[in-house]
CSV table of C-alpha atoms (C1' of nucleotides) in Angstrom, one decimal:
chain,number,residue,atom,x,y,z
R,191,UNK,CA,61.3,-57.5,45.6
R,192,UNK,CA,58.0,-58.3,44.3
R,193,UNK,CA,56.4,-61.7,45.3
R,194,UNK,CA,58.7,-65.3,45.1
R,195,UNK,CA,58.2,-67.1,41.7
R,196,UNK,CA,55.2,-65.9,40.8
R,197,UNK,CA,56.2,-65.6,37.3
R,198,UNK,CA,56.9,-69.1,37.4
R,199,UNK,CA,54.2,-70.0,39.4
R,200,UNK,CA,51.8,-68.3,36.7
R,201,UNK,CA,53.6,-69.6,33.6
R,202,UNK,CA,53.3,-73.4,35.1
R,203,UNK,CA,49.9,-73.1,36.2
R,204,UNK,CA,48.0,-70.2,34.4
R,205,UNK,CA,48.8,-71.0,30.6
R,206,UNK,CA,46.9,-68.4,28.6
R,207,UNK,CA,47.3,-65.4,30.9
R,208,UNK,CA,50.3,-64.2,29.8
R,209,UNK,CA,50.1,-62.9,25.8
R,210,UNK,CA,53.6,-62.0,24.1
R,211,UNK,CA,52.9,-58.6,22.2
R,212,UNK,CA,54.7,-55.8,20.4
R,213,UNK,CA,55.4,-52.7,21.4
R,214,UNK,CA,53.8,-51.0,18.5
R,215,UNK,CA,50.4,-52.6,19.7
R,216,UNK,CA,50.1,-50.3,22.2
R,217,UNK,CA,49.5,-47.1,19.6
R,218,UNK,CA,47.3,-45.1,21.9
R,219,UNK,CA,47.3,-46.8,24.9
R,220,UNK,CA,47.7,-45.0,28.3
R,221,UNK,CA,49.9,-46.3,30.5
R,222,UNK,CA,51.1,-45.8,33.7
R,223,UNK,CA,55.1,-46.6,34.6
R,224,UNK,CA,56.8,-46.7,38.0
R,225,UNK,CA,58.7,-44.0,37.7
R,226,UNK,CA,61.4,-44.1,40.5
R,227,UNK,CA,61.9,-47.8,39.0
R,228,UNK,CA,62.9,-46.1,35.7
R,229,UNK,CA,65.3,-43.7,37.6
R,230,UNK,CA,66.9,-46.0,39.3
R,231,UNK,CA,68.2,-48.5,36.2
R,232,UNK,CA,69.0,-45.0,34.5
R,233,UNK,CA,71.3,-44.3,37.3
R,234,UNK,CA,73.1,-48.3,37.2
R,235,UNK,CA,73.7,-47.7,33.6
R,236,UNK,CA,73.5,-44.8,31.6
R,237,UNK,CA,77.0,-43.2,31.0
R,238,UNK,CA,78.4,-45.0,33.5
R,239,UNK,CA,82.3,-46.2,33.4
R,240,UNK,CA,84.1,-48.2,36.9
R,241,UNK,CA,81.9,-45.4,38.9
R,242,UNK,CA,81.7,-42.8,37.0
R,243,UNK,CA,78.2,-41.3,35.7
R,244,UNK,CA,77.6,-38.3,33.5
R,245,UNK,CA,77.8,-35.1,35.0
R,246,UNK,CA,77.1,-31.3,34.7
R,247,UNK,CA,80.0,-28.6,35.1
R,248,UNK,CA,78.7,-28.5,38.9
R,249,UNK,CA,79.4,-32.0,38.9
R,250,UNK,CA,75.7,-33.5,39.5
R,251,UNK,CA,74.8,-36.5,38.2
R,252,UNK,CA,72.5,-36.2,35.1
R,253,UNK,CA,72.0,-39.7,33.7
R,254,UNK,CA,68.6,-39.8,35.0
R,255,UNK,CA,68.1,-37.0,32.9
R,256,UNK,CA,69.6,-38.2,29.9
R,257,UNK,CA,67.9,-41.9,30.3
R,258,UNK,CA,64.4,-40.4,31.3
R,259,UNK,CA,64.3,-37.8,28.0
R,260,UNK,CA,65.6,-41.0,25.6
R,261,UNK,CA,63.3,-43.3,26.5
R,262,UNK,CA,60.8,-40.9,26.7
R,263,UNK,CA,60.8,-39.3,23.2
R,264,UNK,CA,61.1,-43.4,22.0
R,265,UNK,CA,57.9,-43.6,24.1
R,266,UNK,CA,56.1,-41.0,22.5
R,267,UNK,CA,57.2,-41.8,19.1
R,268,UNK,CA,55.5,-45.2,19.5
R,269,UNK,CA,52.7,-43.5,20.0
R,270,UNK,CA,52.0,-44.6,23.8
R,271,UNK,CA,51.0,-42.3,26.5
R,272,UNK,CA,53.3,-42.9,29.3
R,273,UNK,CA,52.0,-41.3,32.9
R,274,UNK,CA,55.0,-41.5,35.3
R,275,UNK,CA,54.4,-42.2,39.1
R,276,UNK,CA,55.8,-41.2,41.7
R,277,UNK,CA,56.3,-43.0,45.0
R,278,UNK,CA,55.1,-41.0,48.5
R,279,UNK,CA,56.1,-42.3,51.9
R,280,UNK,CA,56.4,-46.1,52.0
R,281,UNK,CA,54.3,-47.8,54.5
R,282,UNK,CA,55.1,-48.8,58.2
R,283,UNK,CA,55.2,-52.3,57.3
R,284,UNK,CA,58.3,-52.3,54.2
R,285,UNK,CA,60.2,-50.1,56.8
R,286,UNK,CA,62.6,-53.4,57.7
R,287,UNK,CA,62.5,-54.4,54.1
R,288,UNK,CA,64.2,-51.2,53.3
R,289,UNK,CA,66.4,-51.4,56.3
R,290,UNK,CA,67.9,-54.5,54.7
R,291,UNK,CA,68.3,-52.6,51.8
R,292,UNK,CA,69.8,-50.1,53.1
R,293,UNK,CA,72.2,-52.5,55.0
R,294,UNK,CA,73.5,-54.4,51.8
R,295,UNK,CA,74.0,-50.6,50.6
R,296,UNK,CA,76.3,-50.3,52.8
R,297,UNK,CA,78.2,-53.4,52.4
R,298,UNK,CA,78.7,-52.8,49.1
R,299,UNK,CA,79.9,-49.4,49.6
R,300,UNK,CA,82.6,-50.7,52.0
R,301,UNK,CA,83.3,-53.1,49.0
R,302,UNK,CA,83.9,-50.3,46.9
R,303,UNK,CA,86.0,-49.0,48.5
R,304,UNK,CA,88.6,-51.8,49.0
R,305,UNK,CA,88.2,-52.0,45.2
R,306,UNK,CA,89.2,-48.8,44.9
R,307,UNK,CA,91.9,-49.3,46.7
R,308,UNK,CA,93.5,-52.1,45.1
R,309,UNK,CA,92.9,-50.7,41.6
R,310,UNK,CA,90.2,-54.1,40.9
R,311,UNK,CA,88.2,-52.2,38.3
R,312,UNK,CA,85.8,-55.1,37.6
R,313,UNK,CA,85.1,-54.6,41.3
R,314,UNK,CA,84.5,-51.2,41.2
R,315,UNK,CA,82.1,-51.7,39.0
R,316,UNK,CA,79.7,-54.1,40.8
R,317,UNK,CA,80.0,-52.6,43.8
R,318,UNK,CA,79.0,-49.3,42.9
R,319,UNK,CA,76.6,-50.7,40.9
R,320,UNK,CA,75.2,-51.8,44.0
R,321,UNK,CA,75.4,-48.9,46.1
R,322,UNK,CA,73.4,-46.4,43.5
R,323,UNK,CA,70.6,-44.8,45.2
R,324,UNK,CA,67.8,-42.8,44.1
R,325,UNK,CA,67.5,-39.6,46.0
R,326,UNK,CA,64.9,-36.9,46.2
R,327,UNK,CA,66.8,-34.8,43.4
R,328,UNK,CA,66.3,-37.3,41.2
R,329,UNK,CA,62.6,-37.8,41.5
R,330,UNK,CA,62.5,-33.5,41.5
R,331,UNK,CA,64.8,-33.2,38.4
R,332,UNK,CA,63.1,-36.0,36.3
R,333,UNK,CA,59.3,-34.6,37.4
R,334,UNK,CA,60.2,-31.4,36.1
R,335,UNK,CA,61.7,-33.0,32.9
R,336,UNK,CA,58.6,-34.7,32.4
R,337,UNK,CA,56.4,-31.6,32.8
R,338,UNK,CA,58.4,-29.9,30.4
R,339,UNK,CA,58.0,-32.4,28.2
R,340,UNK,CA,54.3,-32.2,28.2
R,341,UNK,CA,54.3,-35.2,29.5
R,342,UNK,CA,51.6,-36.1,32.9
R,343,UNK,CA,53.0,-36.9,36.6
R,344,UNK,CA,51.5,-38.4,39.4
R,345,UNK,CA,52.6,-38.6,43.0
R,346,UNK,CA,51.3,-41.1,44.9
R,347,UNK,CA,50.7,-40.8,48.2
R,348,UNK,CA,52.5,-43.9,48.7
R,349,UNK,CA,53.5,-46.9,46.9
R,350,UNK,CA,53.7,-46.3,43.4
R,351,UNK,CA,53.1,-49.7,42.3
R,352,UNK,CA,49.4,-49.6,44.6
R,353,UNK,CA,48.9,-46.0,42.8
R,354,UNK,CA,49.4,-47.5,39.6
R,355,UNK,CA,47.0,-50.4,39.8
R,356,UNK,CA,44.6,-48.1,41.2
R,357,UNK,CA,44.7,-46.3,38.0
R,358,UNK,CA,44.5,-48.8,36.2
R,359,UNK,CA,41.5,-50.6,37.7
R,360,UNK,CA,39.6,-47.5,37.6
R,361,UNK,CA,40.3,-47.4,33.7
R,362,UNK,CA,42.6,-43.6,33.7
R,363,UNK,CA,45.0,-45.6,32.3
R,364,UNK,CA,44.7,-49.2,29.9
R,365,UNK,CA,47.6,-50.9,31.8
R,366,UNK,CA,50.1,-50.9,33.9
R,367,UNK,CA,54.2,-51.2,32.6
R,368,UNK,CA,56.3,-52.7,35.3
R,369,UNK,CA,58.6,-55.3,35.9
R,370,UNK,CA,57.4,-56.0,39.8
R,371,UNK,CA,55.2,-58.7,39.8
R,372,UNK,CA,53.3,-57.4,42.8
R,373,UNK,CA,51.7,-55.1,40.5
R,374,UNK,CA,49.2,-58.0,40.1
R,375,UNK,CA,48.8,-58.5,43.3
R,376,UNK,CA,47.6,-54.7,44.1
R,377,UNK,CA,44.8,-55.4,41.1
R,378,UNK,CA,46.5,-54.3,38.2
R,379,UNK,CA,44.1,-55.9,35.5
R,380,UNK,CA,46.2,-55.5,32.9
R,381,UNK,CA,50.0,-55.7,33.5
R,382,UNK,CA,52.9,-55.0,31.0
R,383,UNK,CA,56.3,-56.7,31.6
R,384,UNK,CA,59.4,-55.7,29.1
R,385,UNK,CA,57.5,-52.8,27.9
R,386,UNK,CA,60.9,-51.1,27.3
R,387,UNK,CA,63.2,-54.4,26.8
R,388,UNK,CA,62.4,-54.8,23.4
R,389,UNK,CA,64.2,-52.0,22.0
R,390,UNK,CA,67.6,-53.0,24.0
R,391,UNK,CA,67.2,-57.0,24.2
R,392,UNK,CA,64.3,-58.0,22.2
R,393,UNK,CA,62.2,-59.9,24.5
R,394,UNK,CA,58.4,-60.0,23.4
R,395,UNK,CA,56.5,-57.5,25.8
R,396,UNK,CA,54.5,-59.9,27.9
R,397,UNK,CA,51.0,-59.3,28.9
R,398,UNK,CA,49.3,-60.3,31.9
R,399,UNK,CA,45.6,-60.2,32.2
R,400,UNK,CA,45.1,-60.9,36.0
R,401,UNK,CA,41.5,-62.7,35.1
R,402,UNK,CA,43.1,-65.4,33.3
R,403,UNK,CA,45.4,-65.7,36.1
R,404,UNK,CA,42.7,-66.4,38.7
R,405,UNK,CA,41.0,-68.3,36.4
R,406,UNK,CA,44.0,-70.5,35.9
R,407,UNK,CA,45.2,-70.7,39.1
R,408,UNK,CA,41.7,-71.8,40.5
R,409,UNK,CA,41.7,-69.2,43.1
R,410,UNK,CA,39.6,-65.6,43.3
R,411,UNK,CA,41.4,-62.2,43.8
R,412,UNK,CA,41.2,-62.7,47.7
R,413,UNK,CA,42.9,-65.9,47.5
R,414,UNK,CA,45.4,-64.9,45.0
R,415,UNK,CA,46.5,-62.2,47.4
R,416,UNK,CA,46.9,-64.6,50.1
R,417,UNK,CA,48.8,-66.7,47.9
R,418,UNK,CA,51.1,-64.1,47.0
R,419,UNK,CA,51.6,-63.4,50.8
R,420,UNK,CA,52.1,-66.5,51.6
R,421,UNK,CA,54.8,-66.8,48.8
R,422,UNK,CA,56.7,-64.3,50.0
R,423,UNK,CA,56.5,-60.4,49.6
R,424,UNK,CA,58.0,-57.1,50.6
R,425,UNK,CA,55.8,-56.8,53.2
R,426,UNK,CA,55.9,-60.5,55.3
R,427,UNK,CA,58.7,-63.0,56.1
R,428,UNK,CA,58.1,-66.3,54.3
R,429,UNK,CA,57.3,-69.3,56.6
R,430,UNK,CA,60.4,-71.5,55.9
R,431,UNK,CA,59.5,-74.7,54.0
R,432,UNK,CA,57.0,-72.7,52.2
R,433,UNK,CA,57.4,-71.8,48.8
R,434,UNK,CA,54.7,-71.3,46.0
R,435,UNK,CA,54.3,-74.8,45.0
R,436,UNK,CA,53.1,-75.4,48.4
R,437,UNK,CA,51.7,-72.1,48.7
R,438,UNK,CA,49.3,-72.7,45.8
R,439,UNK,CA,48.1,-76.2,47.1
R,440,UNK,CA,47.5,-74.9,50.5
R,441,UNK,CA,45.8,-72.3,49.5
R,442,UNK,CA,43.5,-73.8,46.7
R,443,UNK,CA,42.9,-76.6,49.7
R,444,UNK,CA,41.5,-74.3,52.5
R,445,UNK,CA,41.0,-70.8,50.7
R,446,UNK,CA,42.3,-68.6,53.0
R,447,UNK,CA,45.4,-67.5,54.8
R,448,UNK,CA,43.3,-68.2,58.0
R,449,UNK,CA,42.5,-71.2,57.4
R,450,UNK,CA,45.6,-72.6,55.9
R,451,UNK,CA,46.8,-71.3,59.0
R,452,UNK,CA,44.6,-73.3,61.2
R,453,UNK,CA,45.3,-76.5,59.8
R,454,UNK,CA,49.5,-75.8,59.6
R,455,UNK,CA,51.6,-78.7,61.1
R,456,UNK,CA,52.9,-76.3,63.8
R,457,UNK,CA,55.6,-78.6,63.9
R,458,UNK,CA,56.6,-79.0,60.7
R,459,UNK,CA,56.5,-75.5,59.9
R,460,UNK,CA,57.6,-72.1,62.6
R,461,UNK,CA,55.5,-69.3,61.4
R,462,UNK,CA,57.7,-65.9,62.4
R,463,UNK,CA,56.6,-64.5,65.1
R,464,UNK,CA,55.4,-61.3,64.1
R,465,UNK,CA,53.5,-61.9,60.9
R,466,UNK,CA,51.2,-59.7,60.2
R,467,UNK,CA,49.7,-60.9,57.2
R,468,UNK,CA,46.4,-58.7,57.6
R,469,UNK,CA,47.9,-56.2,57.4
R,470,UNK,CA,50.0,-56.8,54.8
R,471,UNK,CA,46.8,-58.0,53.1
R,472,UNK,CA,44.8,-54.5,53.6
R,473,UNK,CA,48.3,-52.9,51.9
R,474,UNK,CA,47.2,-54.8,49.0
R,475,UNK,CA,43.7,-54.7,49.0
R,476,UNK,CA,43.6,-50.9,50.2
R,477,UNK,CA,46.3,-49.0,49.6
R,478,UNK,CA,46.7,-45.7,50.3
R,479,UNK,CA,46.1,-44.3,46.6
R,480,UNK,CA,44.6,-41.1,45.0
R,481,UNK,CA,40.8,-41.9,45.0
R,482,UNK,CA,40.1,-42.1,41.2
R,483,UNK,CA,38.1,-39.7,41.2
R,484,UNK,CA,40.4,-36.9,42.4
R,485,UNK,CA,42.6,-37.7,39.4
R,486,UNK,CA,42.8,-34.6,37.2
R,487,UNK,CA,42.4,-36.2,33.1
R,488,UNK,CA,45.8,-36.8,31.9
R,489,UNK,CA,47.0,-34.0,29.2
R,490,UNK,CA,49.7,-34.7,26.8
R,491,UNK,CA,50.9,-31.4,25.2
R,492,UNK,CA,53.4,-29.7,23.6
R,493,UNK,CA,57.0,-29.1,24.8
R,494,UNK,CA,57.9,-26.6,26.5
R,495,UNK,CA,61.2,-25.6,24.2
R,496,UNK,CA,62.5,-23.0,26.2
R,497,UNK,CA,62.1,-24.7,29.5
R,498,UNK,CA,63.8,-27.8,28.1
R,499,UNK,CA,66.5,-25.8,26.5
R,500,UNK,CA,67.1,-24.2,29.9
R,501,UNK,CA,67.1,-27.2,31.9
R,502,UNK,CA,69.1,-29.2,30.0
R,503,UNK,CA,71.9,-27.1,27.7
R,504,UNK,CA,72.1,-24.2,30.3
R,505,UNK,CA,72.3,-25.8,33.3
R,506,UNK,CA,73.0,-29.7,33.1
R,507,UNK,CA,75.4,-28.8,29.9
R,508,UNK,CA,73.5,-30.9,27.1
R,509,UNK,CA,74.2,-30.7,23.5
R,510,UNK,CA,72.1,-27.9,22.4
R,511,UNK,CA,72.0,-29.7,19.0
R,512,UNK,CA,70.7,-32.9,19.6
R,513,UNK,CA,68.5,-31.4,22.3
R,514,UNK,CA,66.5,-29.0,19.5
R,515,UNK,CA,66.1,-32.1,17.3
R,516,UNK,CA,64.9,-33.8,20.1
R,517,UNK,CA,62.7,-31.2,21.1
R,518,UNK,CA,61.8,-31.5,16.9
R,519,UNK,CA,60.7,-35.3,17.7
R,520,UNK,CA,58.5,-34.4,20.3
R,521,UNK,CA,56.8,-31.9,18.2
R,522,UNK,CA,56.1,-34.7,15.5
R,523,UNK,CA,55.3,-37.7,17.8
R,524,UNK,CA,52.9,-35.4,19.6
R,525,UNK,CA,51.0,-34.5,16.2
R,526,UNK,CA,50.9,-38.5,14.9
R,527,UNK,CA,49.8,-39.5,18.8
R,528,UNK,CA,46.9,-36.7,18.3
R,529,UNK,CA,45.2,-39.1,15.8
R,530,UNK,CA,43.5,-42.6,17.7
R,531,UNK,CA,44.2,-45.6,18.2
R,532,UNK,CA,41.7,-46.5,15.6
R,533,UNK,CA,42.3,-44.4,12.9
R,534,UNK,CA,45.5,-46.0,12.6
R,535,UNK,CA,44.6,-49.2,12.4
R,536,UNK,CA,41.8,-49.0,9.6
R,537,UNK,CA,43.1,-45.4,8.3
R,538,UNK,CA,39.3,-44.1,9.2
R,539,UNK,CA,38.2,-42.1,12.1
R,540,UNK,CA,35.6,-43.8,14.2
R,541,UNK,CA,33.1,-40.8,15.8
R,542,UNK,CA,31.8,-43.2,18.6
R,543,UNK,CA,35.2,-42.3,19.9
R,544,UNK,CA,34.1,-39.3,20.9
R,545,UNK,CA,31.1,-39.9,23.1
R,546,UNK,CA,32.5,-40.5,26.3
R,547,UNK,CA,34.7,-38.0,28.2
R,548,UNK,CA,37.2,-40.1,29.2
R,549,UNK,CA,37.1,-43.4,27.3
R,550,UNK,CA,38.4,-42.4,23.9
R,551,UNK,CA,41.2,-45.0,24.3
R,552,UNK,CA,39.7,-47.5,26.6
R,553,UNK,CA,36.6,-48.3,25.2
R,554,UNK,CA,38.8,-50.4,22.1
R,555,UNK,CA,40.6,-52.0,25.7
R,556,UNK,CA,37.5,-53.6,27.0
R,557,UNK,CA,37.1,-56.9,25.2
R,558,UNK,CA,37.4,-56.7,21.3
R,559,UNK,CA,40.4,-55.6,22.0
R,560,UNK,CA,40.8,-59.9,22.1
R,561,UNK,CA,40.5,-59.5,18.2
R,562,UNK,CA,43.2,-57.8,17.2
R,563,UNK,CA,45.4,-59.9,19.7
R,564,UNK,CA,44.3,-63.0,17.6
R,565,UNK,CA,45.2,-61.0,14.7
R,566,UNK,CA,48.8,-60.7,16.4
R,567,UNK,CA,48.9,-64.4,16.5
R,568,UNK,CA,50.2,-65.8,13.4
R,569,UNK,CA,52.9,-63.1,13.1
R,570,UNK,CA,54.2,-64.2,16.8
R,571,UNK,CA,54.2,-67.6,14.8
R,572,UNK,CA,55.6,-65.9,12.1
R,573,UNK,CA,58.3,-63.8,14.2
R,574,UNK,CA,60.0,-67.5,15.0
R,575,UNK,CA,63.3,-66.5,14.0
R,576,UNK,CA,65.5,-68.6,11.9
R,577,UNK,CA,66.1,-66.5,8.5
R,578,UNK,CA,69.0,-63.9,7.8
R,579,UNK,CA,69.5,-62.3,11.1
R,580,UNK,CA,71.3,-65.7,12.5
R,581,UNK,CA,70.6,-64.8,16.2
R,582,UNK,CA,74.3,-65.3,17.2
R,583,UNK,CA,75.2,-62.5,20.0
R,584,UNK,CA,78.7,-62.9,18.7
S,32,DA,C1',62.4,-87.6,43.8
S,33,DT,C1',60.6,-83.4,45.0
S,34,DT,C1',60.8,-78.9,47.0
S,35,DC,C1',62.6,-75.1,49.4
S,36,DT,C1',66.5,-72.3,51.0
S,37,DG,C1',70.3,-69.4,50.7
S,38,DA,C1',74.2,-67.7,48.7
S,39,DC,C1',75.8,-66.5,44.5
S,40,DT,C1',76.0,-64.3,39.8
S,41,DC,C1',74.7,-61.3,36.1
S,42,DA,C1',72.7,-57.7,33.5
S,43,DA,C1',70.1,-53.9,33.2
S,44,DG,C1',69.8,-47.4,28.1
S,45,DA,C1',69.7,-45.1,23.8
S,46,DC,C1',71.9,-42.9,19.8
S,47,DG,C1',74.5,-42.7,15.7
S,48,DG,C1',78.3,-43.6,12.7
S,49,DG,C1',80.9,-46.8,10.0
G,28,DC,C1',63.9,-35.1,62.9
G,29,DC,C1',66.0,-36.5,58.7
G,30,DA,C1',66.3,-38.9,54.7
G,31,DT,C1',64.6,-42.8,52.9
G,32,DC,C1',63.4,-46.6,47.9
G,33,DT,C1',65.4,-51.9,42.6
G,34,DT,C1',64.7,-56.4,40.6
G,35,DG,C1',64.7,-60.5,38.4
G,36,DA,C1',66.6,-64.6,36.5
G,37,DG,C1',69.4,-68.4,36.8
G,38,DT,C1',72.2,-71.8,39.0
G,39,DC,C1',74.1,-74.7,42.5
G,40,DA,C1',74.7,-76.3,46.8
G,41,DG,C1',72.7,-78.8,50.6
G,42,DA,C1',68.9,-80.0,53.6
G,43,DA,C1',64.2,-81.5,54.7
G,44,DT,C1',60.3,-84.2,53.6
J,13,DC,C1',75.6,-54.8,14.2
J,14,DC,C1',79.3,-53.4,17.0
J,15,DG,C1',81.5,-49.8,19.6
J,16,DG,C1',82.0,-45.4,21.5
J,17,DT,C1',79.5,-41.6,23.4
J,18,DC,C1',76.1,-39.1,25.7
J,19,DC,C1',77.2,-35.1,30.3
DNA sequence: ATTCTGACTCAAGACGGG
DNA sequence: CCATCTTGAGTCAGAAT
DNA sequence: CCGGTCC
């Protein structure tokens, strides 16, 4: 579950490193999404009703598919270039963090069934809610989706979060869209949260640059991931009394994990007794990952029409209508995206684009990109709300 | 008065028509 | 050996320091 | 902008 109030930690302490930005601002941009993330919200809420999802004639769940090719197309349309990743084999270490999981699974399916039982609809729904799963057909159905959609997949080896960051710090992609914090903590430098709100709740995306966050937090990246251990993450028990107020002061004090350690009131505070915080540091600092440079170049092509067609009116029973004008966005998004991220800012194309093989789009993200965040600024200012729209959810 | 815990709750997509 | 995997935010209680 | 529908 990510690391404990670190967002809070980070808005108290590290004013600055967070930016609120549009979605249009990322015209261009490559970025990388958790995909089995995705998947799973699909699953909690697309087409659902008490437990009911949307279904083929063969009875297979297919709002995974429906979600992913939605949100995709809107993707593409903004002109982003999404690369979805997918997780491998979890390491040794999250194996009792997932046994939890797992457990409360199961709870909740027992729940659900009671509810059943008594008829308690507003039961049925959170429970099963709660027991929704994503499974290896998912992942399979929704890679192939992707493909077909001309759209690039990676699997990582193993976390997709640590896969993710590692693209990103090697510059394949310009940031990383998640909404688990620890995406900072594998070295994410550039971290996008609400990428995908905006459209359904209208939260700003927020913008993490994780050198502003060291920088206002006092600490370097070592530290920080100590910090973020020591507040609490998926793979470590927190040391009870020890939160991320106290967290960040023992850690600014001494500097390290080990030496904060050293110097802990034994008394005061029980460390677990297995806590292999080492370990759980080299997950962060080392993941297992695709080594950069084994990364094929991300291709965005056409659609495959007829594969899409087949995949999703033939055999998951779509509307063959609004598939084809789907199909039709894709076609056009794909032409508009062709252009860069330049030429659609000053309506001229910029040939030192060109020069490098793969830095067309992140030679703009290296620092002038600062610029046109400051030209942002005053429409932020400006986006205050207050005129007709009233703002009422009523 | 401050800080952490733990148990709890809630909501989460996207499109198109009126 | 098989199948596996979500997450955050907010609040409110009570306890420890 | 609200409400039903998507499969």
């Amino acid at each position: 579950m990510g690391i404990k109030g670190l967002t809070k930690l980070i808005a108290d302490n590290a004013h600055g490193a967070v930016k609120e930005q549009k979605f249009e601002n990322y015209f261009g941009r490559k970025i990388a999404i958790d995909a089995s993330m995705s998947i799973y919200q699909f699953l909690i809420v697309v087409g659902r009703s008490g437990s009911e999802l949307l279904t083929n004639d063969a009875g297979e769940v297919t709002s995974h598919l429906q979600g992913m090719f939605n949100r995709t197309i809107r993707v593409l349309e903004a002109g982003l270039k999404p690369v979805y990743v997918f997780d491998g084999q979890p390491p040794d270490l999250k194996k009792r963090e997932l046994a939890k999981r797992f457990a409360r699974r199961e709870d909740a399916a027992e729940d659900l069934v009671t509810a059943k039982e008594t008829g308690n609809e507003a039961d049925v729904e959170k429970y099963s809610k709660k027991t929704v799963k994503v499974t290896k057909q998912h992942n399979e159905d929704c890679r192939k989706l992707l493909r077909l959609m001309g759209v690039p997949v990676v699997e990582a080896p193993s976390e997709a979060e640590a896969e993710c960051a590692s693209l990103c710090k090697a510059e394949k992609v310009f940031a990383v869209a998640s909404e688990d914090m620890d995406s900072l903590t594998y070295g994410s430098t550039r971290f996008l949260r609400h990428l995908m709100e905006p459209t359904s709740r209208k939260l700003p995306v927020l913008e993490f640059d994780i050198a502003k966050v060291l920088e206002g937090l006092g600490l370097n990246m070592d530290q920080f991931v100590d910090l973020c251990i020591l507040c609490g993450c998926d793979y470590c028990d927190t040391i009870r009394g020890i939160g991320p107020q106290t967290a960040l002061k023992m850690i600014r004090q001494h500097g390290s994990l080990e030496i904060v350690l050293e110097n802990l009131n034994k008394d005061r505070y029980q460390v677990p007794d297995p806590w292999p915080y080492q370990e759980a540091r080299r997950l962060f600092k080392e993941p297992l990952v695709t080594p950069p440079e084994k990364v094929p170049e991300f291709k965005w092509t056409a659609p495959d029409t007829e594969g899409l067609r087949q995949l999703l009116v033939e055999e998951n029973g779509f509307n063959n209508d609004r598939v084809m004008k789907a199909i039709e966005k894709l076609k056009v998004a794909k032409n508009k995206a062709s252009q860069g991220r330049l030429e659609s800012f000053f309506g001229v194309s910029s040939s030192s684009s060109n020069k490098r093989k793969e830095a067309p789009d992140s030679e703009a993200s290296a620092g002038k990109q600062v610029k046109t965040a400051a030209a942002v600024k005053p429409a932020k200012a400006a986006s205050k709300k207050g005129p007709a729209k009233g703002g009422k959810k009523k």
